[in-house]
Short mmCIF file of C-alpha atoms and ligand atoms in Angstrom, two decimals:
data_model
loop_
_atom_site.label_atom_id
_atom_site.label_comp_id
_atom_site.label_asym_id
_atom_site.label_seq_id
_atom_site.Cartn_x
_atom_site.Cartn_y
_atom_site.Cartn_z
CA UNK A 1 60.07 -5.70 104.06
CA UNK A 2 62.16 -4.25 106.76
CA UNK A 3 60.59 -4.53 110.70
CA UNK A 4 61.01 -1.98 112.81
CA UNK A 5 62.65 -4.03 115.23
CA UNK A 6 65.06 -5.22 113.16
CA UNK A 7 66.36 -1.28 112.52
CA UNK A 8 66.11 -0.81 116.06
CA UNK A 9 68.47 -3.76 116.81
CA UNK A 10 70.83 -2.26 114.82
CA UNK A 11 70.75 0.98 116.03
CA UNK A 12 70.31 -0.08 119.41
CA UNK A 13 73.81 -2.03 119.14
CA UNK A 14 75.23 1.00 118.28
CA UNK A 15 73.62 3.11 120.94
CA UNK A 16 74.90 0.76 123.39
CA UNK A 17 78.04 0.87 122.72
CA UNK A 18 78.57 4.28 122.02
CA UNK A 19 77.63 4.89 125.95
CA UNK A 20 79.62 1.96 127.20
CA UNK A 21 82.62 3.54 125.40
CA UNK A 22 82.20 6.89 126.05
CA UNK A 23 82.61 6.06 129.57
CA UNK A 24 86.83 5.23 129.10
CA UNK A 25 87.12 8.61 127.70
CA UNK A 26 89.73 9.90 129.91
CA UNK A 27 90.29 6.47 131.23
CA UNK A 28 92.15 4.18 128.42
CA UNK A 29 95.97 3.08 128.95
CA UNK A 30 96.98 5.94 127.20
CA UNK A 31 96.32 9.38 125.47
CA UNK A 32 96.16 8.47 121.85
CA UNK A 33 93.74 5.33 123.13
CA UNK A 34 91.45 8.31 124.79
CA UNK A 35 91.18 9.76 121.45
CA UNK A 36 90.68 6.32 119.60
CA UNK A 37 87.51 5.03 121.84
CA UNK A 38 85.66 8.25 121.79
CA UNK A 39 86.39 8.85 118.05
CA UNK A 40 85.09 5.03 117.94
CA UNK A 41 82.25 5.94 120.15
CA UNK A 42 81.02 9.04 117.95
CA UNK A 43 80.77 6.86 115.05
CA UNK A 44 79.06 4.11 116.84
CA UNK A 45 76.67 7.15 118.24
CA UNK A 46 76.44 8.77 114.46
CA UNK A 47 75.52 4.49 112.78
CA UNK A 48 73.13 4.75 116.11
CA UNK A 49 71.63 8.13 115.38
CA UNK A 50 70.82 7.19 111.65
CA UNK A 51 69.18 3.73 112.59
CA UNK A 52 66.69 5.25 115.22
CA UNK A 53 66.19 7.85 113.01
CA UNK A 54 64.71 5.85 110.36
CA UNK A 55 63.34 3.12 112.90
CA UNK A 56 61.44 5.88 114.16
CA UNK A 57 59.82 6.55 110.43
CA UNK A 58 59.10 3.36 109.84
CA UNK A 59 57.18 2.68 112.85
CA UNK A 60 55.75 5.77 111.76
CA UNK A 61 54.60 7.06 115.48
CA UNK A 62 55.97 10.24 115.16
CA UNK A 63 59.19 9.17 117.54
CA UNK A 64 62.11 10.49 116.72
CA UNK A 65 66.03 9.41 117.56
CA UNK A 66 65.80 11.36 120.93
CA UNK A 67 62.59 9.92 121.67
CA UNK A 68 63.35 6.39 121.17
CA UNK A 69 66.67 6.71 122.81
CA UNK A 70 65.83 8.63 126.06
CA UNK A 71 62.08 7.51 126.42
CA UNK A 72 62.35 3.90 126.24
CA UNK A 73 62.91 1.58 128.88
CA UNK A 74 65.30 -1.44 129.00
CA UNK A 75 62.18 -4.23 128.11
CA UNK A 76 61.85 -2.27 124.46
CA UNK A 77 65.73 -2.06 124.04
CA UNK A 78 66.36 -5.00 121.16
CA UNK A 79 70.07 -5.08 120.73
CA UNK A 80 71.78 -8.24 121.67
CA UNK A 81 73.41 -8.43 125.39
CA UNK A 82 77.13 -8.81 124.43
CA UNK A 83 77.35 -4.68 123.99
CA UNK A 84 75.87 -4.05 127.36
CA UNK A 85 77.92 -6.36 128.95
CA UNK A 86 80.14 -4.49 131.91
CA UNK A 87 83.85 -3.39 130.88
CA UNK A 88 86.09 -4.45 134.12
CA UNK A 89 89.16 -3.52 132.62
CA UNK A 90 90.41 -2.24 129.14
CA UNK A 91 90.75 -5.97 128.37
CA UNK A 92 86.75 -5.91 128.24
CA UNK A 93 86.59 -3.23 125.92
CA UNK A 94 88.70 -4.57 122.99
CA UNK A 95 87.56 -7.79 123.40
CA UNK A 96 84.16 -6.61 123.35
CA UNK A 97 84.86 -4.38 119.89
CA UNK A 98 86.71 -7.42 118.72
CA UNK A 99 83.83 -9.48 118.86
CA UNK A 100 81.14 -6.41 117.67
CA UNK A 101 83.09 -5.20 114.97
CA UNK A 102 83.95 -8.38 113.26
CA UNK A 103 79.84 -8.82 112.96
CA UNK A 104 78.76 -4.83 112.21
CA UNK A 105 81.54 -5.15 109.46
CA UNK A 106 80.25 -7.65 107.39
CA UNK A 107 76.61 -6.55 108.08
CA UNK A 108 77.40 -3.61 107.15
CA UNK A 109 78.86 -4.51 103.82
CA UNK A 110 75.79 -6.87 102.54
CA UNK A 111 73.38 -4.46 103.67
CA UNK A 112 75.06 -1.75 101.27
CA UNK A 113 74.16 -4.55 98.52
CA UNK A 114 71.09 -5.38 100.09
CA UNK A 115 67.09 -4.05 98.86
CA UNK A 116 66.46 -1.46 101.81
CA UNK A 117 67.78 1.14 100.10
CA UNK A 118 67.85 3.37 103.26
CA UNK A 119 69.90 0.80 105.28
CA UNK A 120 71.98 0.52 102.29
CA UNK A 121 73.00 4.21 102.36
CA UNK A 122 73.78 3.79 105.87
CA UNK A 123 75.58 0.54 105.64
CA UNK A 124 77.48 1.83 102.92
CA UNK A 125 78.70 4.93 105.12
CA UNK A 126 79.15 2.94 108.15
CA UNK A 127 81.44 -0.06 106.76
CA UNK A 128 84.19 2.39 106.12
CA UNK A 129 84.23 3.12 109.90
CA UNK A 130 83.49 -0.36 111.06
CA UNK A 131 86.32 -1.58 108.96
CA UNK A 132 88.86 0.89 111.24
CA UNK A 133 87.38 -0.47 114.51
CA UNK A 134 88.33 -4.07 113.69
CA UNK A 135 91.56 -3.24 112.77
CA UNK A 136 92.17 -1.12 115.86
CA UNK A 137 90.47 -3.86 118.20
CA UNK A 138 92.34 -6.43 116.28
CA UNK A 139 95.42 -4.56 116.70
CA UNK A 140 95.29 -4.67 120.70
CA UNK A 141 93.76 -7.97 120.96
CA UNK A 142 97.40 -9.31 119.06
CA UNK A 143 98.85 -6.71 121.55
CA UNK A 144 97.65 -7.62 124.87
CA UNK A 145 96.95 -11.75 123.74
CA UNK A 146 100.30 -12.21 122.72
CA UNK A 147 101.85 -9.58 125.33
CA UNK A 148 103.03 -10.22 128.56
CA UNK A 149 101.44 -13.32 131.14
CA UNK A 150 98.90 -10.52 132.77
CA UNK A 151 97.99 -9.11 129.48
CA UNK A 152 97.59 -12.64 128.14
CA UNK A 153 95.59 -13.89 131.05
CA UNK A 154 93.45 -10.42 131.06
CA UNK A 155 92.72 -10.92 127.39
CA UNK A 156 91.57 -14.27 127.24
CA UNK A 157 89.56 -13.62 130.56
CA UNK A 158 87.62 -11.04 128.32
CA UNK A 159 86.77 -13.11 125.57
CA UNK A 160 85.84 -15.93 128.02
CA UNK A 161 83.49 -13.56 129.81
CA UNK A 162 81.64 -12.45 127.23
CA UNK A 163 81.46 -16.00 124.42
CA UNK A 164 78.63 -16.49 126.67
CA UNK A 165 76.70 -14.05 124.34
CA UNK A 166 78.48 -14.47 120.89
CA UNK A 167 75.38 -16.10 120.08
CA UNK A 168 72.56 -13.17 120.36
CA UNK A 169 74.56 -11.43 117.94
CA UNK A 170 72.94 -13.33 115.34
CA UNK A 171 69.82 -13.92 116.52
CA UNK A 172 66.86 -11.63 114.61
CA UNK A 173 65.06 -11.38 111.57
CA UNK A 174 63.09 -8.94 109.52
CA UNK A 175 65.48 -7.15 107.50
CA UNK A 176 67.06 -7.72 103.95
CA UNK A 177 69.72 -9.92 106.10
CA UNK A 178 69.55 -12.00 108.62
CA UNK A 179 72.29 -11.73 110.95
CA UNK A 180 72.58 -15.44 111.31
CA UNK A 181 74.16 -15.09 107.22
CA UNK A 182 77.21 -12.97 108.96
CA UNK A 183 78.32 -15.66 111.06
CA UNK A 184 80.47 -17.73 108.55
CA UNK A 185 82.58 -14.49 108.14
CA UNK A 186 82.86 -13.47 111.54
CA UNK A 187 83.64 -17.23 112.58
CA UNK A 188 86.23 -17.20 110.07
CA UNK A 189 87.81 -13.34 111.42
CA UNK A 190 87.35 -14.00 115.07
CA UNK A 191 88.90 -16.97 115.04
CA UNK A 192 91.68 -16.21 113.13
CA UNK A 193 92.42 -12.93 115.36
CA UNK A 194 92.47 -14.86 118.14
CA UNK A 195 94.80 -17.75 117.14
CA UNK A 196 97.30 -15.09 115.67
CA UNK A 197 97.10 -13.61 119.43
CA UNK A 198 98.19 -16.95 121.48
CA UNK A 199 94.38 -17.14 122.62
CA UNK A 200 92.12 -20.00 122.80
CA UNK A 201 89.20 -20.48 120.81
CA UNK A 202 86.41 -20.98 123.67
CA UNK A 203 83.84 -23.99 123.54
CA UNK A 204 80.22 -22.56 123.01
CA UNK A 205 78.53 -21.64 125.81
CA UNK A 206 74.22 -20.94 126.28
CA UNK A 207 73.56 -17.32 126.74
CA UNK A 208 72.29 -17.10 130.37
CA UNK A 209 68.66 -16.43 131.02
CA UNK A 210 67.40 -13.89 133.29
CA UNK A 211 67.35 -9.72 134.06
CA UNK A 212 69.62 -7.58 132.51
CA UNK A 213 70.61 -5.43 135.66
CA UNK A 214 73.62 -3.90 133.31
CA UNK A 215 70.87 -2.83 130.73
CA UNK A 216 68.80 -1.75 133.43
CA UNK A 217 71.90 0.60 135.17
CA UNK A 218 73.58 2.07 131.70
CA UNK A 219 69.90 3.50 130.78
CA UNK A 220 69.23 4.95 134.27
CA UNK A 221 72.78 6.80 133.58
CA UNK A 222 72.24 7.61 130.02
CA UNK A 223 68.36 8.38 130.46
CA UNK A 224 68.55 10.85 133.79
CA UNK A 225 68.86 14.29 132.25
CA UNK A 226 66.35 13.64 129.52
CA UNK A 227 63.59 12.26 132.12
CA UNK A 228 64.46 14.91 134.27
CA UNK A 229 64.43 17.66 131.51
CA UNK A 230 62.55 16.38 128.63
CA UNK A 231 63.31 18.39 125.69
CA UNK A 232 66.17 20.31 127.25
CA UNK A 233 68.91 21.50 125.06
CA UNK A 234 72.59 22.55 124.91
CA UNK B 1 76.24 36.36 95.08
CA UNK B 2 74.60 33.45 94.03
CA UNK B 3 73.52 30.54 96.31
CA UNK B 4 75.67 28.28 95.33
CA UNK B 5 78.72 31.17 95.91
CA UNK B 6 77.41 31.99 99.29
CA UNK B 7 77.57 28.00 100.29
CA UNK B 8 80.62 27.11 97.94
CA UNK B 9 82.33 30.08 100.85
CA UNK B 10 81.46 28.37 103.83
CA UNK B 11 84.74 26.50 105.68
CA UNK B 12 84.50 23.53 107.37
CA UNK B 13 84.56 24.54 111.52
CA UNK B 14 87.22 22.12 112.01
CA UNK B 15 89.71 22.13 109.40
CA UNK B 16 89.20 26.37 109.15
CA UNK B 17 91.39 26.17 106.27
CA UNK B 18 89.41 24.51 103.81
CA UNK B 19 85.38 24.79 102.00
CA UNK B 20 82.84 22.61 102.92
CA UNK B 21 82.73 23.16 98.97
CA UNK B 22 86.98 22.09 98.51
CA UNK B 23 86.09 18.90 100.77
CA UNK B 24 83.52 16.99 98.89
CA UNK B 25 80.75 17.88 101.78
CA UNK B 26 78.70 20.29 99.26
CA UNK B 27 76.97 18.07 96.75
CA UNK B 28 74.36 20.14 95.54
CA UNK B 29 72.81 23.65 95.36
CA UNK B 30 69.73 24.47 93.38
CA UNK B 31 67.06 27.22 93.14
CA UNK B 32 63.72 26.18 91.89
CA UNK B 33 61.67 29.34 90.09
CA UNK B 34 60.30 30.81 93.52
CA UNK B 35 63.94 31.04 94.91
CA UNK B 36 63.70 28.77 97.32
CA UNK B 37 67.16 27.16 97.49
CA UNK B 38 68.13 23.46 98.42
CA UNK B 39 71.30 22.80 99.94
CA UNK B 40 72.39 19.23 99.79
CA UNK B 41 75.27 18.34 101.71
CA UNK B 42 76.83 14.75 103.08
CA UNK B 43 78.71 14.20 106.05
CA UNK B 44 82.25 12.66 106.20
CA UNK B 45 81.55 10.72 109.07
CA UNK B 46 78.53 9.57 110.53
CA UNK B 47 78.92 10.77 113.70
CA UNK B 48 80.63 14.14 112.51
CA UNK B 49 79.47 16.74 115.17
CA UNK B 50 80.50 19.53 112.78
CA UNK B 51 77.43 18.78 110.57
CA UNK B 52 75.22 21.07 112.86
CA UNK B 53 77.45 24.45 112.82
CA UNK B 54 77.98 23.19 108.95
CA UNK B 55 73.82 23.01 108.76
CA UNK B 56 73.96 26.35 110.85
CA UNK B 57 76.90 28.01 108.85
CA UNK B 58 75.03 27.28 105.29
CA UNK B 59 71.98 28.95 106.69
CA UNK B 60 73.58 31.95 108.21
CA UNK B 61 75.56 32.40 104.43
CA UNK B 62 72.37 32.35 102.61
CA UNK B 63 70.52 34.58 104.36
CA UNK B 64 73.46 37.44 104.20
CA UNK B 65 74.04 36.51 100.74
CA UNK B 66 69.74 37.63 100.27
CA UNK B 67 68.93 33.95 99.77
CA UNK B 68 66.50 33.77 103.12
CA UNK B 69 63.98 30.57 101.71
CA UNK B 70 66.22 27.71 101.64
CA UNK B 71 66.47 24.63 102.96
CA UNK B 72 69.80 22.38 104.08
CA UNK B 73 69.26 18.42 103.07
CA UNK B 74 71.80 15.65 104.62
CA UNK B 75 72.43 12.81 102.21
CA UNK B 76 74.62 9.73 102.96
CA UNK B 77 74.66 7.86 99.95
CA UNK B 78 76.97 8.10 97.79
CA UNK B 79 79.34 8.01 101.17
CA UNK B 80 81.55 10.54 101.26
CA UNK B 81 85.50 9.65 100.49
CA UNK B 82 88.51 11.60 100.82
CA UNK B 83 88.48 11.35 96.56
CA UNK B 84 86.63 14.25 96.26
CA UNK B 85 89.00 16.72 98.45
CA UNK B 86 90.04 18.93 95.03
CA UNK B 87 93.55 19.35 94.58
CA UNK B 88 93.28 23.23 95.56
CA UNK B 89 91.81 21.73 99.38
CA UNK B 90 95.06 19.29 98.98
CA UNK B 91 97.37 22.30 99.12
CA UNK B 92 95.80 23.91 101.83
CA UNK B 93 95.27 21.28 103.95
CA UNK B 94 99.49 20.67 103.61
CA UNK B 95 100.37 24.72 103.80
CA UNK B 96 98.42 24.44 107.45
CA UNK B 97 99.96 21.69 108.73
CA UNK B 98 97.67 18.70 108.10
CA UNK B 99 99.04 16.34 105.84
CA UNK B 100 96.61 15.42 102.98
CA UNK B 101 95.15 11.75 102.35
CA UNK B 102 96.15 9.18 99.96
CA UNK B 103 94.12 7.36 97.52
CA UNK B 104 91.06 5.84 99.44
CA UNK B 105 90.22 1.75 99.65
CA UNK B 106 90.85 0.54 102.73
CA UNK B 107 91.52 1.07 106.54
CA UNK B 108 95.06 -0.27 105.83
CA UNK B 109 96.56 3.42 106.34
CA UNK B 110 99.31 3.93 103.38
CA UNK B 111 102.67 4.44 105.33
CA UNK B 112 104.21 5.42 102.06
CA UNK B 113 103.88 9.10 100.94
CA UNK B 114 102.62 11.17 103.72
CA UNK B 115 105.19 13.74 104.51
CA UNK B 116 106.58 15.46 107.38
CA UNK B 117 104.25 18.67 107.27
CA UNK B 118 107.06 20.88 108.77
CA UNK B 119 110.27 19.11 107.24
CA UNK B 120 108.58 17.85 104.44
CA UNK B 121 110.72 14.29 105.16
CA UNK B 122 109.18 11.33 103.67
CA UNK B 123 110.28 9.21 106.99
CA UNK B 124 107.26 9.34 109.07
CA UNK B 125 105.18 6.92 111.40
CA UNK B 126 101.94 6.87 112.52
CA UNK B 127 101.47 7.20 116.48
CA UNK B 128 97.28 6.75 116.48
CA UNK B 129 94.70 6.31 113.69
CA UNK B 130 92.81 8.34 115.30
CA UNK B 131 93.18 11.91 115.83
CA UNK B 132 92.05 15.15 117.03
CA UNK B 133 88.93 15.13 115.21
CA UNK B 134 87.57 11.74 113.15
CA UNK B 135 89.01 12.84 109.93
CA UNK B 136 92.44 12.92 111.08
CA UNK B 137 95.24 10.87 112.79
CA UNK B 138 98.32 11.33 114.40
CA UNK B 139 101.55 11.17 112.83
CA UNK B 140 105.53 11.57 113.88
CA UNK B 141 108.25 12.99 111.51
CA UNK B 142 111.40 10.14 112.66
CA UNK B 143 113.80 13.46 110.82
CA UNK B 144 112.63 16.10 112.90
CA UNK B 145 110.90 14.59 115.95
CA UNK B 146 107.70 16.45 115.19
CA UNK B 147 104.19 15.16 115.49
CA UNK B 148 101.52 16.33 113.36
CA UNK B 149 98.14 15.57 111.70
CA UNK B 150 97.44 13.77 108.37
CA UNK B 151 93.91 13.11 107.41
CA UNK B 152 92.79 9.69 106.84
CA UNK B 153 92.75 8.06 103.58
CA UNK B 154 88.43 7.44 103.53
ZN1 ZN C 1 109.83 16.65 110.01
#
């Protein structure tokens, strides 16, 4: 039996990362990279939209997607802290997909297979997008890794920054599978990425305990209009 | 006109060219023996914001078409796949400038077979996956110098 956590945590990933992206709209190295991370954010926002959705049914509260994202605060948010992490530079961001898409991929896939027939639906839809974000992340990551010295340096600076929190990404349980099953296959494409791009492989780190002041900021940006307007419309 | 005539009409508010009906979004029309008409349609991405002017579009049809008691339901499974453009969308899609997909399977864009849409030259590139809208990305004829879109094989 799915929890409703375990749909939010999905959809909260999503969410997450559909803000953090849409915020290099206009701001990425070049035009056709514009276009890329908001398309990329849209379907992070549309995976998002359908998890909170049916979160929102199971809990069966009467909350919908708009509810749950605009009315919550950061203590009920349940996705894992390597997609709130800050983006410095553009570095941050592919490394960041890099390390998100290579999990949401494979997730995606067994939960197509899997017994919630709901999240199968939407796994099934959202695998086909997934699978174009980790070829576009892996694409820069072999880009920038194996680039010039700064690019190099930037890159592995990312993926340094933010191993601290490969590990919440399977953390979790309640749904028809546990994230800690996708980490042989992410292992496996992470790793591989990285070696092809000159990078280093770093040594596990513990995720740090404590706030999450970048949690805490993103939802006072994303949340404003909505707590000042509630219900208000285009 | 029939329901399913009035819907099968509607185009798609980015392409402009093509059905909702000719791109595989229109899965199902039926009228149960009050007239009250169901509308099933499926997006072709999740995060598609064309699906509400679609939604909007298919209501607005119906009701000039005398079909006022309907309802519009948004199904994701089976997903959606460039497969079921029909060969008549195909042409269109090519005659205004957007090249039409390859077979579906992968994200591993074919680089064989999509042709210059104003030279017709089979020596093209692609600049970005991604394009104007999600369906599409951006390509460059190496013959003529032109860029242009092709959709995505899905
Ligand atoms: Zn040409």
């Amino acid at each position: 039996m799915t929890t409703v956590d375990y749909v939010l945590r999905l959809g909260d990933d999503a969410l997450i990362t559909a803000q953090r992206l849409g915020a290099w709209y206009a701001a990425g190295p070049e035009m056709e990279e514009d276009v890329a991370l908001a398309n990329i954010a849209l379907d992070q926002l549309g995976a998002a939209r359908l998890l909170l959705t049916y979160a929102g049914e199971r809990e069966g509260a009467g909350r919908d997607e708009d509810a749950l994202a605009y009315q919550r605060d950061a203590a009920a948010f349940r996705n894992c802290r390597l997609v709130e992490q800050p983006e410095p530079d553009f570095a941050a961001v592919i490394a960041k997909l890099l390390l998100l898409s290579a999990f949401q991929l494979p997730l995606y896939e067994a939960l197509a297979a899997g017994a919630d027939e709901r999240l199968a639906a939407i796994g099934g839809k959202a695998r086909k997008e997934s699978a174009y974000h980790l070829d576009h992340s892996t694409l820069w990551t072999l880009r920038l890794g194996d680039g010039t010295d700064e690019s190099h340096e930037r890159m592995q600076a990312a993926i340094d920054a933010l191993w601290p929190f490969v590990d919440g990404l399977f953390s979790g349980e309640g749904g028809p599978v546990a994230p800690a099953a996708i980490r042989p296959a992410w292992t496996s494409t992470v790793e591989d990425v990285l070696k092809r791009a000159t990078l280093s492989v770093p040594a596990p780190v513990a995720e740090p305990a404590g706030e999450r002041p970048h949690l805490v900021e993103l939802l006072a940006e994303m949340q404003e209009l909505h707590r000042a307007h509630p219900g208000a419309r285009w | 006109m029939t329901p399913r005539e009035a819907v099968a009409a509607v185009v798609d508010p980015e392409l402009r060219v093509v059905t909702i009906d000719e791109l595989g979004i229109l899965r199902d029309v039926e009228t149960d023996e009050h007239g009250h008409v169901t509308v099933t349609i499926t997006p072709t991405y999740t995060g598609c914001p064309a699906m509400d002017v679609i939604r909007a579009d298919i209501g607005a049809a119906l009701r000039a078409a005398g079909h006022g008691d309907h309802e519009v339901r948004t199904i994701f499974a089976p997903a959606w796949t460039t497969d079921w453009i029909s060969a008549g969308g195909r042409d269109k899609l090519a005659a205004a400038g957007v090249a039409p997909p390859g077979p579906s399977g992968g994200p591993v864009a074919l680089s064989i077979g999509v042709r210059c849409t104003h030279c017709g030259s089979p020596d093209t590139e692609q600049l970005s996956r991604f394009g104007s809208t999600a369906c599409k990305a951006l390509w460059r004829c190496r013959a003529c110098g032109e860029p242009f879109d092709a959709m995505k094989a899905y």
